Amino acid sequence: MGTADEQIRVSDLVKRELEKRKREGESYNDVLERVLGEKTVGDFSDGFGRWSGEEAQSVREGRQKAKEKRKERMRQRAENSA
């Protein structure tokens, strides 16, 4: 770990998040290096901007159909157990 040769401004929200992730003895720079070096699997925002409008619409429609199927299964289960 070297000395800080540059400063950056962060929001209070970002600072609080860094503080939550900070381990004993770590500097903010250490936290940032560790977090930025982690490979996140399934990060929620990974897919944003990668699909065309057509692909995104297809996914939305598929999710809607799946939601409708789940509701129908739950309705049928409720009727069968009554």
XYZ file of C-alpha atoms in Angstrom:
82
model
C 0.000 0.000 0.000
C 1.420 3.359 -1.036
C 0.614 6.849 0.041
C -2.422 8.611 -1.368
C -1.462 10.898 -4.187
C -4.966 11.819 -5.293
C -8.320 12.454 -3.661
C -11.777 11.694 -4.960
C -15.158 12.896 -3.755
C -17.861 10.357 -3.005
C -21.440 10.728 -1.826
C -22.426 9.957 1.756
C -24.185 6.841 0.483
C -21.008 5.570 -1.210
C -18.936 6.340 1.880
C -21.366 4.400 4.096
C -21.221 1.438 1.706
C -17.413 1.506 1.775
C -17.459 1.661 5.571
C -19.717 -1.416 5.689
C -17.273 -3.349 3.499
C -14.155 -2.094 5.245
C -12.253 -4.740 7.190
C -10.134 -4.110 10.259
C -6.912 -2.359 9.310
C -7.996 -1.552 5.756
C -7.827 1.891 4.242
C -10.535 3.105 1.896
C -8.092 2.511 -0.936
C -7.649 -1.104 0.212
C -11.425 -1.578 0.239
C -11.776 -0.141 -3.248
C -8.965 -2.299 -4.629
C -10.479 -5.421 -3.079
C -14.036 -4.697 -4.181
C -13.065 -3.641 -7.691
C -10.962 -6.773 -8.062
C -13.820 -9.111 -7.098
C -15.604 -10.928 -9.881
C -19.293 -10.659 -9.143
C -21.399 -13.518 -10.409
C -24.911 -12.629 -11.404
C -24.627 -8.958 -10.577
C -28.055 -7.427 -11.117
C -26.800 -4.674 -13.408
C -24.581 -6.892 -15.590
C -27.133 -7.235 -18.373
C -28.238 -3.615 -18.668
C -27.673 -2.203 -22.124
C -26.592 -5.483 -23.685
C -29.841 -6.539 -25.305
C -31.495 -5.032 -28.316
C -35.011 -3.711 -27.844
C -36.376 -6.833 -29.507
C -34.436 -9.168 -27.204
C -35.485 -7.212 -24.127
C -39.138 -7.326 -25.210
C -38.901 -11.078 -25.744
C -37.558 -11.517 -22.210
C -40.305 -9.273 -20.775
C -42.955 -11.347 -22.556
C -41.433 -14.596 -21.319
C -41.380 -13.318 -17.756
C -44.997 -12.188 -18.023
C -46.072 -15.613 -19.320
C -44.196 -17.341 -16.504
C -45.862 -15.042 -13.966
C -49.299 -15.861 -15.379
C -48.553 -19.605 -15.234
C -47.458 -19.316 -11.590
C -50.656 -17.473 -10.703
C -52.764 -20.106 -12.455
C -50.954 -22.957 -10.644
C -51.484 -21.214 -7.303
C -55.178 -20.682 -8.094
C -55.576 -24.360 -9.019
C -53.785 -25.497 -5.860
C -56.040 -23.292 -3.752
C -59.121 -24.759 -5.423
C -57.872 -28.341 -5.018
C -57.169 -27.937 -1.324
C -60.569 -26.347 -0.606
